[in-house]
C-alpha cells in the first residue's frame, strides 16, 4: 500500500507531519501492506486510536472474528516502531481484554 493511501483523508492521518509519522510508524511495513479493505480499516483504526478513541477502536475490532482480530493486532504491532507507543498499545489492549472478561 502506498503511504499516501494509508495517510489519506479517509484514514484521518493526512494532517500528521511526515517527520512525526515516520517516528511512530515503520514506513517499509506500510509499503508492504496490500491495498485491501482490511488494511484500509487498520489505517483508519490506527488514526482513531491516535486521536484518542481507544475504546471505540477496540470495540470495532472485537466485532471481527478471532482470526481477523489477530491480523489487526499483529499488523498494529508491525506498523508501530515507536517503543513508547508500542508499549502503550500493548497495555491498552491487555486492559481492554481484561475488562471484557470481567464484564462477562
Coordinates of C-alpha atoms in Angstrom, one line a residue:
X1 CA 0.0 0.0 0.0
X2 CA 1.3 3.4 -0.8
X3 CA 1.9 5.7 2.1
X4 CA -0.4 8.3 0.5
X5 CA -3.3 5.7 0.7
X6 CA -2.5 4.9 4.3
X7 CA -2.5 8.5 5.4
X8 CA -5.4 9.6 3.2
X9 CA -8.2 11.8 4.4
X10 CA -10.3 8.6 4.8
X11 CA -7.8 7.4 7.4
X12 CA -7.6 10.9 9.0
X13 CA -3.8 10.7 9.2
X14 CA -3.2 13.2 6.5
X15 CA -2.7 16.1 8.9
X16 CA 0.2 14.3 10.7
X17 CA 3.6 15.7 9.7
X18 CA 5.8 13.1 7.9
X19 CA 8.6 13.6 10.4
X20 CA 6.3 12.7 13.3
X21 CA 4.6 10.0 11.2
X22 CA 7.9 8.3 10.4
X23 CA 9.0 8.4 14.0
X24 CA 5.9 6.3 15.0
X25 CA 5.4 4.0 12.0
X26 CA 7.6 1.7 10.1
X27 CA 7.2 3.1 6.6
X28 CA 8.6 -0.1 5.0
X29 CA 5.8 -2.2 6.6
X30 CA 3.2 0.2 5.1
X31 CA 4.8 -0.2 1.7
X32 CA 4.3 -4.0 2.1
X33 CA 0.6 -3.8 3.0
X34 CA -1.8 -4.9 0.4
X35 CA -4.3 -2.3 -0.7
X36 CA -7.4 -4.1 0.6
X37 CA -10.4 -3.4 2.8
X38 CA -8.9 -4.8 6.0
X39 CA -5.6 -2.8 5.6
X40 CA -7.5 0.4 4.9
X41 CA -9.6 -0.3 8.1
X42 CA -6.4 -0.9 10.0
X43 CA -5.2 2.5 8.9
X44 CA -8.5 4.1 9.9
X45 CA -8.5 2.3 13.3
X46 CA -4.9 3.5 14.0
X47 CA -5.9 7.1 13.1
X48 CA -8.9 6.8 15.5
X49 CA -6.6 5.3 18.2
X50 CA -4.1 8.1 17.9
X51 CA -6.9 10.6 18.1
X52 CA -8.0 9.2 21.4
X53 CA -10.9 6.9 20.6
X54 CA -9.2 3.9 22.2
X55 CA -12.2 2.1 23.4
X56 CA -14.2 2.7 20.2
X57 CA -11.4 1.2 18.2
X58 CA -11.1 -1.9 20.3
X59 CA -14.9 -2.4 20.3
X60 CA -14.9 -2.2 16.5
X61 CA -12.0 -4.6 16.2
X62 CA -13.8 -7.1 18.5
X63 CA -16.7 -7.3 16.1
X64 CA -14.5 -9.2 13.8
X65 CA -13.8 -12.9 14.0
X66 CA -10.8 -14.0 16.1
X67 CA -8.7 -14.6 13.0
X68 CA -9.2 -11.1 11.7
X69 CA -8.7 -9.6 15.2
X70 CA -5.4 -11.4 15.3
X71 CA -4.4 -10.0 11.9
X72 CA -5.4 -6.5 13.0
X73 CA -3.4 -6.5 16.3
X74 CA -0.4 -8.2 14.6
X75 CA -0.4 -5.5 11.9
X76 CA -0.6 -2.8 14.6
X77 CA 2.5 -4.2 16.3
X78 CA 4.3 -4.5 13.0
X79 CA 3.4 -0.9 11.9
X80 CA 4.3 0.9 15.1
X81 CA 8.0 1.2 15.5
X82 CA 8.0 3.7 18.4
X83 CA 8.8 1.6 21.5
X84 CA 6.8 4.0 23.7
X85 CA 3.7 3.8 21.5
X86 CA 4.0 0.1 21.2
X87 CA 4.1 -0.4 25.0
X88 CA 1.1 1.9 25.5
X89 CA -0.8 0.0 22.8
X90 CA 0.0 -3.4 24.3
X91 CA -1.1 -2.2 27.8
X92 CA -4.3 -0.8 26.5
X93 CA -5.2 -3.9 24.5
X94 CA -4.5 -6.0 27.6
X95 CA -6.6 -3.8 29.8
X96 CA -9.5 -3.8 27.3
X97 CA -9.4 -7.6 27.1
X98 CA -9.3 -7.9 30.9
X99 CA -12.3 -5.6 31.1
X100 CA -14.2 -7.7 28.7
X101 CA -13.6 -10.8 30.8
X102 CA -14.7 -9.1 34.0
X103 CA -17.9 -7.9 32.4
X104 CA -18.8 -11.4 31.0

